[in-house]
PDB file of C-alpha atoms and ligand atoms in Angstrom:
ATOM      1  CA  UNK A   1      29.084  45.820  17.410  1.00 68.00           C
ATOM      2  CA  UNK A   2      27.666  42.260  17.698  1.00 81.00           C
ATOM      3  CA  UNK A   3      30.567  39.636  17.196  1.00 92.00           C
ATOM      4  CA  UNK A   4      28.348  36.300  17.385  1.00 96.00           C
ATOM      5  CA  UNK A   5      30.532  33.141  17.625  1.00 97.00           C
ATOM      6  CA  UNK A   6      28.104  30.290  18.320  1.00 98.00           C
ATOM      7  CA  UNK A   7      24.369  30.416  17.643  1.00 98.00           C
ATOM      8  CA  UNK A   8      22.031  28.007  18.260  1.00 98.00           C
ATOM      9  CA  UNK A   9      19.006  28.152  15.650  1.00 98.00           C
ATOM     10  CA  UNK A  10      15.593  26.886  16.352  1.00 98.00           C
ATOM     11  CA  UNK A  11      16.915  23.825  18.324  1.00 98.00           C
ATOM     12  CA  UNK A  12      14.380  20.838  19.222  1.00 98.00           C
ATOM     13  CA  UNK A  13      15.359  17.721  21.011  1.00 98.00           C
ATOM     14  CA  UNK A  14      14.185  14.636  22.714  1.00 97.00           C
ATOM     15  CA  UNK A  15      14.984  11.019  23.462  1.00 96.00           C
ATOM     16  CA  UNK A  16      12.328   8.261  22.300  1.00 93.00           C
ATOM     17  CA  UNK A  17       9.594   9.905  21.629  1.00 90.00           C
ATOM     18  CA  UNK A  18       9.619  12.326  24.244  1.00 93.00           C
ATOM     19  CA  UNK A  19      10.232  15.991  23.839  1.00 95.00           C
ATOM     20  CA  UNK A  20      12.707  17.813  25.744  1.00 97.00           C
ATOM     21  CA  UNK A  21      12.710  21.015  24.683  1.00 97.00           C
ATOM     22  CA  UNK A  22      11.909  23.546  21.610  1.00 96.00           C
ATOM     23  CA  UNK A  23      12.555  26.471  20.038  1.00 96.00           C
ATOM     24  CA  UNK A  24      16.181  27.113  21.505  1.00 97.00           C
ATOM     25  CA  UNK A  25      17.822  30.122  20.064  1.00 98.00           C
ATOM     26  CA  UNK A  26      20.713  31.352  21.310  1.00 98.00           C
ATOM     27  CA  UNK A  27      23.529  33.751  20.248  1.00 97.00           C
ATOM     28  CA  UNK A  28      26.811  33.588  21.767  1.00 97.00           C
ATOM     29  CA  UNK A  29      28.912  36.976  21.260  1.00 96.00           C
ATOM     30  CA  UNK A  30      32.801  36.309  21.547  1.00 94.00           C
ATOM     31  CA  UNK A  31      34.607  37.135  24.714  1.00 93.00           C
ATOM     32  CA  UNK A  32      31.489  36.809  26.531  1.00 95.00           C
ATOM     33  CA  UNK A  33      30.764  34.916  29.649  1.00 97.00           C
ATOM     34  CA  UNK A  34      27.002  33.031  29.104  1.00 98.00           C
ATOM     35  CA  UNK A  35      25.609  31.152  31.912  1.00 97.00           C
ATOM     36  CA  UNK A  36      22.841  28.520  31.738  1.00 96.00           C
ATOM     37  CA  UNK A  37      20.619  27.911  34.330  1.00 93.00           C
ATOM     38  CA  UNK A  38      17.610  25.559  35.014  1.00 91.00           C
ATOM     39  CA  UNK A  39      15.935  22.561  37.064  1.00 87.00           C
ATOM     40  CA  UNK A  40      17.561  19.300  37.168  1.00 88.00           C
ATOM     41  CA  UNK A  41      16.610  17.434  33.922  1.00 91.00           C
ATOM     42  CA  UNK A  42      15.710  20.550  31.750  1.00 93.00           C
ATOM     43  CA  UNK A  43      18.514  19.430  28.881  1.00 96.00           C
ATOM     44  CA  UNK A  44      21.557  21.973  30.213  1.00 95.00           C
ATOM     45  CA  UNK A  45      24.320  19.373  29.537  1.00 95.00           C
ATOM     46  CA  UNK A  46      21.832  17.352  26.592  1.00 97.00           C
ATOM     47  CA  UNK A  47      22.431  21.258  24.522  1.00 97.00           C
ATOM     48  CA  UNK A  48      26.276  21.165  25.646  1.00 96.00           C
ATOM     49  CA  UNK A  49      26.130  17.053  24.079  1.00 96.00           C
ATOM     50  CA  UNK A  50      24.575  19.103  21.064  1.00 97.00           C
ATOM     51  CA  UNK A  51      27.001  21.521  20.640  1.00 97.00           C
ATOM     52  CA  UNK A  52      29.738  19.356  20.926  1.00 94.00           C
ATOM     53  CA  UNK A  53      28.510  16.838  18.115  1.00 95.00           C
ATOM     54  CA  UNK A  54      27.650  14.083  20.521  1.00 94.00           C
ATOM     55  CA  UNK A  55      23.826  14.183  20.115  1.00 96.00           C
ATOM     56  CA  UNK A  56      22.292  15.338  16.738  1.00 96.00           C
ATOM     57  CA  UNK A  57      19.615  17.411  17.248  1.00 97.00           C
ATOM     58  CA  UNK A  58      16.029  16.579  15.682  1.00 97.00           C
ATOM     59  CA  UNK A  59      15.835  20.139  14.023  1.00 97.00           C
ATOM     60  CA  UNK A  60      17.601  23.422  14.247  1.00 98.00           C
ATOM     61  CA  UNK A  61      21.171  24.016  13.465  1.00 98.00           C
ATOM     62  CA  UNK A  62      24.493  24.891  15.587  1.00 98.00           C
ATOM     63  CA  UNK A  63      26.252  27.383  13.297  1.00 98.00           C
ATOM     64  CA  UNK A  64      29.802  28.049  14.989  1.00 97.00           C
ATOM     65  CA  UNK A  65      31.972  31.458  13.155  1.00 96.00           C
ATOM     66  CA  UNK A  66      29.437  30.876  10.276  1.00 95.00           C
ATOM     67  CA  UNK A  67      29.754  27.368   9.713  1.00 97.00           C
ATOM     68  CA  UNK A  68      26.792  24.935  10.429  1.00 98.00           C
ATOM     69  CA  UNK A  69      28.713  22.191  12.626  1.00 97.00           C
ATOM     70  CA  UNK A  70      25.331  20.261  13.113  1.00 97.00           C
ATOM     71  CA  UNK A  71      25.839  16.585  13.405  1.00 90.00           C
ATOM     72  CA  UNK A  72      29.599  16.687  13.145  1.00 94.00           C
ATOM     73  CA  UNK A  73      31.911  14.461  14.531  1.00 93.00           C
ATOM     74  CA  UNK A  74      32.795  15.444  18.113  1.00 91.00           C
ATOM     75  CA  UNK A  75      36.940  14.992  17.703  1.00 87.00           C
ATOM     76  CA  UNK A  76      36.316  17.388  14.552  1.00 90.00           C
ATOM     77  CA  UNK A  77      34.387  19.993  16.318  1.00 92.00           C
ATOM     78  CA  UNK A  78      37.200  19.971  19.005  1.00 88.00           C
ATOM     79  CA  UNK A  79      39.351  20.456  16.266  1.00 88.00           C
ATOM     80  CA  UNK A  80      37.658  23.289  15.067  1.00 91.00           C
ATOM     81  CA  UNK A  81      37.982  25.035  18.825  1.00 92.00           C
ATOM     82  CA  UNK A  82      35.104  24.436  21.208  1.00 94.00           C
ATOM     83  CA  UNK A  83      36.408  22.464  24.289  1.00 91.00           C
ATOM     84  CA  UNK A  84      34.255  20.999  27.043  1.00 85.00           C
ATOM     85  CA  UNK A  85      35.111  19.989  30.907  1.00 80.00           C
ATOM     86  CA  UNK A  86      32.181  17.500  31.881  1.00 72.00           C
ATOM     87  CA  UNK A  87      29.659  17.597  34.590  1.00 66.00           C
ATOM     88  CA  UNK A  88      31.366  14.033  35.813  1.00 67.00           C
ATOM     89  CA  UNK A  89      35.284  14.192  35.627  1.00 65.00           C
ATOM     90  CA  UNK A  90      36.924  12.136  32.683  1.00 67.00           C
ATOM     91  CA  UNK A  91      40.759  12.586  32.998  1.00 64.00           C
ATOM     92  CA  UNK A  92      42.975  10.126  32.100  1.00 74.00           C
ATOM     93  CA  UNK A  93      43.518   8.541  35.790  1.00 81.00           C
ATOM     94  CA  UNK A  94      46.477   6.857  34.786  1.00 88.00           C
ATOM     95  CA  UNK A  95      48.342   9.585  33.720  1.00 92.00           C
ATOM     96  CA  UNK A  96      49.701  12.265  35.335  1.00 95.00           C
ATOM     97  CA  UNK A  97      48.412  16.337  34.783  1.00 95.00           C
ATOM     98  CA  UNK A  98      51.601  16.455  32.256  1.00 95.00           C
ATOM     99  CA  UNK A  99      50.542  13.631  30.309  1.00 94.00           C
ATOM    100  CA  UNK A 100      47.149  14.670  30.277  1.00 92.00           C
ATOM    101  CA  UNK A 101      47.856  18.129  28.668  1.00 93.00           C
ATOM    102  CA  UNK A 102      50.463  16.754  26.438  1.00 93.00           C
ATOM    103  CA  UNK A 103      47.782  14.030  24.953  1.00 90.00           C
ATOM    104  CA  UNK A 104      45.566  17.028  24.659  1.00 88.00           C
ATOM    105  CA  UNK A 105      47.646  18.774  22.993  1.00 89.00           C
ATOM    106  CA  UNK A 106      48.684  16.530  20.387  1.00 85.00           C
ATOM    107  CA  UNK A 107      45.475  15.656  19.445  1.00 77.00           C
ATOM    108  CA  UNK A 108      44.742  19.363  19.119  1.00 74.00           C
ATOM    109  CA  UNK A 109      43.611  20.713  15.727  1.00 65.00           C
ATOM    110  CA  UNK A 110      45.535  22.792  14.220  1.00 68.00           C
ATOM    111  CA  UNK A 111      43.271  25.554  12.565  1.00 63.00           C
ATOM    112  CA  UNK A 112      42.116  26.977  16.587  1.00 67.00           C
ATOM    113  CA  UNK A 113      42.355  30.356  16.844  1.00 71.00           C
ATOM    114  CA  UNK A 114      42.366  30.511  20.840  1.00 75.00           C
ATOM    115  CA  UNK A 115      45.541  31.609  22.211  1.00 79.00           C
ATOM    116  CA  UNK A 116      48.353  29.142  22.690  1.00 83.00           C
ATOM    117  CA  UNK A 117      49.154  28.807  26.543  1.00 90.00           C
ATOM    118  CA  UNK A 118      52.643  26.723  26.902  1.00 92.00           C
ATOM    119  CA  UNK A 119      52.307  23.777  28.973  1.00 94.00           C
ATOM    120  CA  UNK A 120      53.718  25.517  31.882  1.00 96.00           C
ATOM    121  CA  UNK A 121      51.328  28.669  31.745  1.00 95.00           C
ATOM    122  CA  UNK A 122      48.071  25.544  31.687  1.00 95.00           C
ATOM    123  CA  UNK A 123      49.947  24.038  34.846  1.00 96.00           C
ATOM    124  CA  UNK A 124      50.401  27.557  36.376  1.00 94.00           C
ATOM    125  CA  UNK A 125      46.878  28.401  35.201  1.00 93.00           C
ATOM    126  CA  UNK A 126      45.123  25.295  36.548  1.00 93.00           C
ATOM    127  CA  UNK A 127      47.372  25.286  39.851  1.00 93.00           C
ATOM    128  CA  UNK A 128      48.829  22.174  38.725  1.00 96.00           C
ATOM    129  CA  UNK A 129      52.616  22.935  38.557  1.00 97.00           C
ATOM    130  CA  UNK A 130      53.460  21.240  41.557  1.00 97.00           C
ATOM    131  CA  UNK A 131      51.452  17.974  41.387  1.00 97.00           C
ATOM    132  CA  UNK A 132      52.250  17.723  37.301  1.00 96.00           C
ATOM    133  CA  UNK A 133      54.021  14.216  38.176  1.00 96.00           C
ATOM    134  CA  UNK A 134      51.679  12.428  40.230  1.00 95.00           C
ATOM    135  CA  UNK A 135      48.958  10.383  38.267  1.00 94.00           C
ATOM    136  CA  UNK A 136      45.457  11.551  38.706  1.00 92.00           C
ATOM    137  CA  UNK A 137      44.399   9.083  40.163  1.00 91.00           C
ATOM    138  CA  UNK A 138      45.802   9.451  43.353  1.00 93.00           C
ATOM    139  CA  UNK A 139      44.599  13.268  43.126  1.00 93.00           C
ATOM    140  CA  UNK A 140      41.801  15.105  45.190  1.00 90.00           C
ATOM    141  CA  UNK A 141      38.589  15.738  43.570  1.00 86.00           C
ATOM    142  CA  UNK A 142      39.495  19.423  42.883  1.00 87.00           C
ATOM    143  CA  UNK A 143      42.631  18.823  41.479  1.00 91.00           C
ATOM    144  CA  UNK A 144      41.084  16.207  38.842  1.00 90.00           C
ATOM    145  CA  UNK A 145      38.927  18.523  37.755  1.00 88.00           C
ATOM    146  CA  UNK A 146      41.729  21.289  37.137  1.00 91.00           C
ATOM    147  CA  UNK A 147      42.840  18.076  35.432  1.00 92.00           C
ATOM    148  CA  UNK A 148      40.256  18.636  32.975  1.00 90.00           C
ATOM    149  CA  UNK A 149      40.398  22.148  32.710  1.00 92.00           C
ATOM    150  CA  UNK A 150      44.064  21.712  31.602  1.00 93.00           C
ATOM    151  CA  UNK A 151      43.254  18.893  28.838  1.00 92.00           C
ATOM    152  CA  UNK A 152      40.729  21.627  27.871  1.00 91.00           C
ATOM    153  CA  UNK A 153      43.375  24.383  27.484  1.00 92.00           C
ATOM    154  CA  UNK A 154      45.642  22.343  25.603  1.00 91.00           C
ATOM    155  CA  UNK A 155      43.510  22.256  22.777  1.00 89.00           C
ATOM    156  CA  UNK A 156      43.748  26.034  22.248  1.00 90.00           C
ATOM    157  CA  UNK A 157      40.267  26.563  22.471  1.00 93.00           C
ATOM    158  CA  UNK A 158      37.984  29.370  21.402  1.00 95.00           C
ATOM    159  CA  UNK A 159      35.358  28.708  23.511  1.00 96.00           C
ATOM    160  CA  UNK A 160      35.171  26.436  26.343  1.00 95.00           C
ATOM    161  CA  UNK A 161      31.247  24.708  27.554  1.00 95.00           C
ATOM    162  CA  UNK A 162      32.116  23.986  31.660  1.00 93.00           C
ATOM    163  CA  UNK A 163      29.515  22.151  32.995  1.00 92.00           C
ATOM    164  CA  UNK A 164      28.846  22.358  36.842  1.00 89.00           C
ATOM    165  CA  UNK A 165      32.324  22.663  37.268  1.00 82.00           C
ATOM    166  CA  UNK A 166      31.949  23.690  40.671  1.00 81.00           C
ATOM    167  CA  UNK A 167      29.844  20.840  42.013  1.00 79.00           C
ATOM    168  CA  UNK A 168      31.171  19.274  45.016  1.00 79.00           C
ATOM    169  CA  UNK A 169      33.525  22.141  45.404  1.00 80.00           C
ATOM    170  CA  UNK A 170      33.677  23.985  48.752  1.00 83.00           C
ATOM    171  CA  UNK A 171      33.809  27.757  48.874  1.00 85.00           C
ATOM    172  CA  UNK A 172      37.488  28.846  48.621  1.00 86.00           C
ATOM    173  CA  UNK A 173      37.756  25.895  45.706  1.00 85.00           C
ATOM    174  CA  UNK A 174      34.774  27.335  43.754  1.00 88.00           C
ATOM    175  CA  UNK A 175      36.380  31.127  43.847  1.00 89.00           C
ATOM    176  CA  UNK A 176      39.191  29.606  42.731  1.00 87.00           C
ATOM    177  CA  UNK A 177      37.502  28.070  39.507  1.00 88.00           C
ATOM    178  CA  UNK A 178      35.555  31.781  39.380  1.00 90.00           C
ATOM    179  CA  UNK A 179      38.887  33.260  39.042  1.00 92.00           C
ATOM    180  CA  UNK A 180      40.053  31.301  36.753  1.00 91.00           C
ATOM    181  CA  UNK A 181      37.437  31.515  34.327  1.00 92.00           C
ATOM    182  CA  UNK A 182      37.514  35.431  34.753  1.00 93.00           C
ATOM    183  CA  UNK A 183      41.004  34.985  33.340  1.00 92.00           C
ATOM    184  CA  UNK A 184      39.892  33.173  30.586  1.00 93.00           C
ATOM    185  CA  UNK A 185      37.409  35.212  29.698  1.00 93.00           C
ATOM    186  CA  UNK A 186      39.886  38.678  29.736  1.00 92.00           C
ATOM    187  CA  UNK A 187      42.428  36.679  27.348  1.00 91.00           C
ATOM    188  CA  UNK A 188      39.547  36.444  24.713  1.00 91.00           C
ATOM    189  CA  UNK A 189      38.270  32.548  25.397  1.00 95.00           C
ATOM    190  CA  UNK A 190      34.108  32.782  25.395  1.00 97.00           C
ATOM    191  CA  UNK A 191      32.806  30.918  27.844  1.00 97.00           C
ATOM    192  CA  UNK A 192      29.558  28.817  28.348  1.00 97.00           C
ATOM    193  CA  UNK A 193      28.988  27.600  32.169  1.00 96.00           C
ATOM    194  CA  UNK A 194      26.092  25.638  33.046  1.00 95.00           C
ATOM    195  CA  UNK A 195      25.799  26.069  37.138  1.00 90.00           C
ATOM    196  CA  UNK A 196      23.753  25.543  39.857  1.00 84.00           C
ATOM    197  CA  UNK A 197      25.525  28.008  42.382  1.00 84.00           C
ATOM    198  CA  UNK A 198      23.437  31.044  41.762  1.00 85.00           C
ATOM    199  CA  UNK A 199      27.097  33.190  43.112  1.00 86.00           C
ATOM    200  CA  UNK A 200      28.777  31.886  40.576  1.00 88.00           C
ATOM    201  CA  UNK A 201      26.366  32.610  37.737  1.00 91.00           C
ATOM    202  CA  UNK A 202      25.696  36.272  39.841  1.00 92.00           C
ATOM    203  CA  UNK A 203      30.282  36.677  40.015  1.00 92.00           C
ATOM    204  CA  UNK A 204      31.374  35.979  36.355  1.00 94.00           C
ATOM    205  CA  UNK A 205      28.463  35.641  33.581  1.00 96.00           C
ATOM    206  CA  UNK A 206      27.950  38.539  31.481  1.00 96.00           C
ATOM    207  CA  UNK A 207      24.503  37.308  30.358  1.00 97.00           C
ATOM    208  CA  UNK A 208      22.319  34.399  31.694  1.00 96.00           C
ATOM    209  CA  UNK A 209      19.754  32.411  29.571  1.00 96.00           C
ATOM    210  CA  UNK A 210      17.045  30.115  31.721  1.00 94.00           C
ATOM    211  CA  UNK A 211      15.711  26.569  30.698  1.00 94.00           C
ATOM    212  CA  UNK A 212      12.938  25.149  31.746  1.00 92.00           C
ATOM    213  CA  UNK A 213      10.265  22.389  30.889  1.00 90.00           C
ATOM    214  CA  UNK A 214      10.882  22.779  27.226  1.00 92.00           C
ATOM    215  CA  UNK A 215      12.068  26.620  26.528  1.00 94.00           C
ATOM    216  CA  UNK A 216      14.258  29.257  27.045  1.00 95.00           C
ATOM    217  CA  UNK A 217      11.954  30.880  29.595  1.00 94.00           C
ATOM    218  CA  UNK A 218      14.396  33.840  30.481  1.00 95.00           C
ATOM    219  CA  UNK A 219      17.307  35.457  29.084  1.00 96.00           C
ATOM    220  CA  UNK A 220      19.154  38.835  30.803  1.00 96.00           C
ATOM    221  CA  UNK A 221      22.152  40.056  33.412  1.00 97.00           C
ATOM    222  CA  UNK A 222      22.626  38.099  35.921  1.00 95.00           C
ATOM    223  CA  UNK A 223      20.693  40.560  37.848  1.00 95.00           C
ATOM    224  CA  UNK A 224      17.625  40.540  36.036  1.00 96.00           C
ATOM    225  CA  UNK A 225      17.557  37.245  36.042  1.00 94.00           C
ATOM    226  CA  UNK A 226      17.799  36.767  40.029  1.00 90.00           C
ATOM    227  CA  UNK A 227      14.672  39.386  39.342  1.00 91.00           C
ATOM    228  CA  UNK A 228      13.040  37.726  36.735  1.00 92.00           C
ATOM    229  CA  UNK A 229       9.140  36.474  38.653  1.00 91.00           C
ATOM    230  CA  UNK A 230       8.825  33.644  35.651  1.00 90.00           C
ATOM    231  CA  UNK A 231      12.659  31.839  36.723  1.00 90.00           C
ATOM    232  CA  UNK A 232      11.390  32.730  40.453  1.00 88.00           C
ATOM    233  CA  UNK A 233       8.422  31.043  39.951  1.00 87.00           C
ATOM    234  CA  UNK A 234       9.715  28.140  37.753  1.00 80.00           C
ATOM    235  CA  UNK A 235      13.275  27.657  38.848  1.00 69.00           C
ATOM    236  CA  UNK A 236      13.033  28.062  42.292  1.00 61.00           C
ATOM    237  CA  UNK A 237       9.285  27.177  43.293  1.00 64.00           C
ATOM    238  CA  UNK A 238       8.438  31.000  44.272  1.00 52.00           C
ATOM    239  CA  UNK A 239      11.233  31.398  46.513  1.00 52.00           C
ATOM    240  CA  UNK A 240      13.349  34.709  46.847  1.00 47.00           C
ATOM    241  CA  UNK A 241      17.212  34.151  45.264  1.00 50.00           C
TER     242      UNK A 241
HETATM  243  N1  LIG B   1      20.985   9.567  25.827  1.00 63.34           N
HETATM  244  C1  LIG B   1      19.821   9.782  26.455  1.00 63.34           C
HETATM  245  N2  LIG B   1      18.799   8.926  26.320  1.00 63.34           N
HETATM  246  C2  LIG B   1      17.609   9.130  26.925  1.00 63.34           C
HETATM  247  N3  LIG B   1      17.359  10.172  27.722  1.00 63.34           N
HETATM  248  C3  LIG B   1      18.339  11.062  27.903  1.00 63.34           C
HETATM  249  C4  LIG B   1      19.632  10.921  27.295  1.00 63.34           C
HETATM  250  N4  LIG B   1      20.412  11.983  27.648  1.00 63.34           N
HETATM  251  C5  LIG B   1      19.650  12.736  28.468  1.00 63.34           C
HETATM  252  N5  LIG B   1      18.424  12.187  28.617  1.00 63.34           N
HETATM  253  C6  LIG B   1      17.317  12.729  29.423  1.00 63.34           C
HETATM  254  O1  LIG B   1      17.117  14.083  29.057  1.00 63.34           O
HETATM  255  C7  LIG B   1      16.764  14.855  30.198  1.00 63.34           C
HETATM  256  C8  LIG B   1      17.713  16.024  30.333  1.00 63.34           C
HETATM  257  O2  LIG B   1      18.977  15.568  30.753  1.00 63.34           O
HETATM  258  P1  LIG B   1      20.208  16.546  30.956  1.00 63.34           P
HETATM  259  O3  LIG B   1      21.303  15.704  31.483  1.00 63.34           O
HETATM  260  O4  LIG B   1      20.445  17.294  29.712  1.00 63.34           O
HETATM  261  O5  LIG B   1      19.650  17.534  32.079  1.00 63.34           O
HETATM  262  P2  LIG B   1      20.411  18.665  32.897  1.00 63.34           P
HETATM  263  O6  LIG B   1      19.611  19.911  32.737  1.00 63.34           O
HETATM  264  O7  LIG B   1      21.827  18.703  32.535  1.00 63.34           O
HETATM  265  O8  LIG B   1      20.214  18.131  34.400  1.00 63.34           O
HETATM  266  P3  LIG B   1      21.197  18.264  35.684  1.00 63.34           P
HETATM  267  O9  LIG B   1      20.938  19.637  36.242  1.00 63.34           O
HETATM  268  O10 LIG B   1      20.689  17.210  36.598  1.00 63.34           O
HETATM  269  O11 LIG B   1      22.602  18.040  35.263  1.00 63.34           O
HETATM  270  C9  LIG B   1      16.779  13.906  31.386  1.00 63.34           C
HETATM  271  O12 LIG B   1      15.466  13.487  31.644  1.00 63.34           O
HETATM  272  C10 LIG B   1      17.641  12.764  30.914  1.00 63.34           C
HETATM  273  O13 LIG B   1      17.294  11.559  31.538  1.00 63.34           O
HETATM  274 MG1  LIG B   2      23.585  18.305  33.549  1.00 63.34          MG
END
């Protein structure tokens, strides 16, 4: 049976004057793994800025366990237990990982239903446990964006948006972050990744939806979609996966 937890209804969007995209309907089942895909520019992170509260969107709705969250504050939708890691890291540098998660954590609302990791199981989790002391700021790229992942924990989330995660990663870095979404995912967390490593997408999502110039132009397995002659065409200029 069909659990939805996030749905996206009819969404439109654009920036002054200029349409971005239409039509964007999409159903998020619980404990899934979605992935979106599509050319540079096609509005991946503008629907994650939508779903989060930081953009309203000119039509549609974003109806999360029922309730229409359009337009609403991000801090409250955070509250209300969608997290985000962004496409361009945003730790507190001046803190160390412990600080980070404990900030996170405080300012965590108190009505999420995602499980409760302790701050130890988030350090252990995010591979954190022995650099927990030293401030982010002197950390490696990698480790700040565990950094993020860990803030993103702390607020008990029930779903978490990760976008592009893995970029700049190399390889034994980004099967680390695949692993650690897999976990997620098997201790009930739904996850959203937006990714341009076509492994990654192929590894963990359950389902894949494809955006580009405007629309949802594809929307199956992972498989199909590596199949799929309209993302071929589009996404990748006619190319083989
Ligand atoms: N606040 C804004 N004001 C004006 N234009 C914006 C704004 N935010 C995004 N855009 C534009 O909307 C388009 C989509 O941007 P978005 O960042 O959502 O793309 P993306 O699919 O995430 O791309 P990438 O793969 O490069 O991360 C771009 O042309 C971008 O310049
Ligand atoms: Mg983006």
């Amino acid at each position: 049976m069909k659990d939805t937890i996030l749905q996206l209804d009819n969404l439109e969007m654009g920036f002054g004057g200029l349409k971005l995209f239409s039509d964007i309907n999409i159903s998020v089942e619980k404990g899934e793994i979605l992935g979106i895909i599509g050319t540079n520019g096609s509005g991946k992170t503008t629907l994650f800025n939508i779903i989060c509260g930081i953009y309203t969107p000119l039509s549609g709705k974003v109806v999360y366990k029922g309730e229409d969250i359009t337009g609403i504050a991000p801090h409250q939708i955070a509250r209300k237990g969608i997290g985000r890691c962004f496409q361009m890291v945003v730790p507190f540098e001046s803190m160390t990982p412990l600080e980070n998660i404990k900030v996170a954590r405080a300012n965590a609302g108190k009505s999420c239903k995602g499980p409760e990791f302790s701050i130890e199981e988030i350090l252990e989790l995010t591979n954190l446990t022995d650099k927990k002391d030293i401030t982010t700021n002197n950390l490696s790229l990698p480790d700040k964006k565990n950094v993020e992942i860990a803030r993103a924990l702390a607020c008990n989330p029930e779903i978490i948006l990760f976008d592009e995660v893995s970029c700049g990663l190399a390889g034994e870095e980004i099967r680390e972050r695949m692993a650690l979404m897999k976990k997620l995912a098997e201790k009930g967390i739904t996850i959203i990744v937006i990714e341009h490593i076509m492994v990654f997408i192929k590894e963990i999502c359950d389902r894949v939806v494809v955006l580009h110039a405007g629309s949802l132009i594809a929307e199956g397995t992972p498989d199909e979609i590596i199949h799929n002659e309209k993302v071929i065409d589009a996404y990748l200029g006619g190319r083989e996966l």
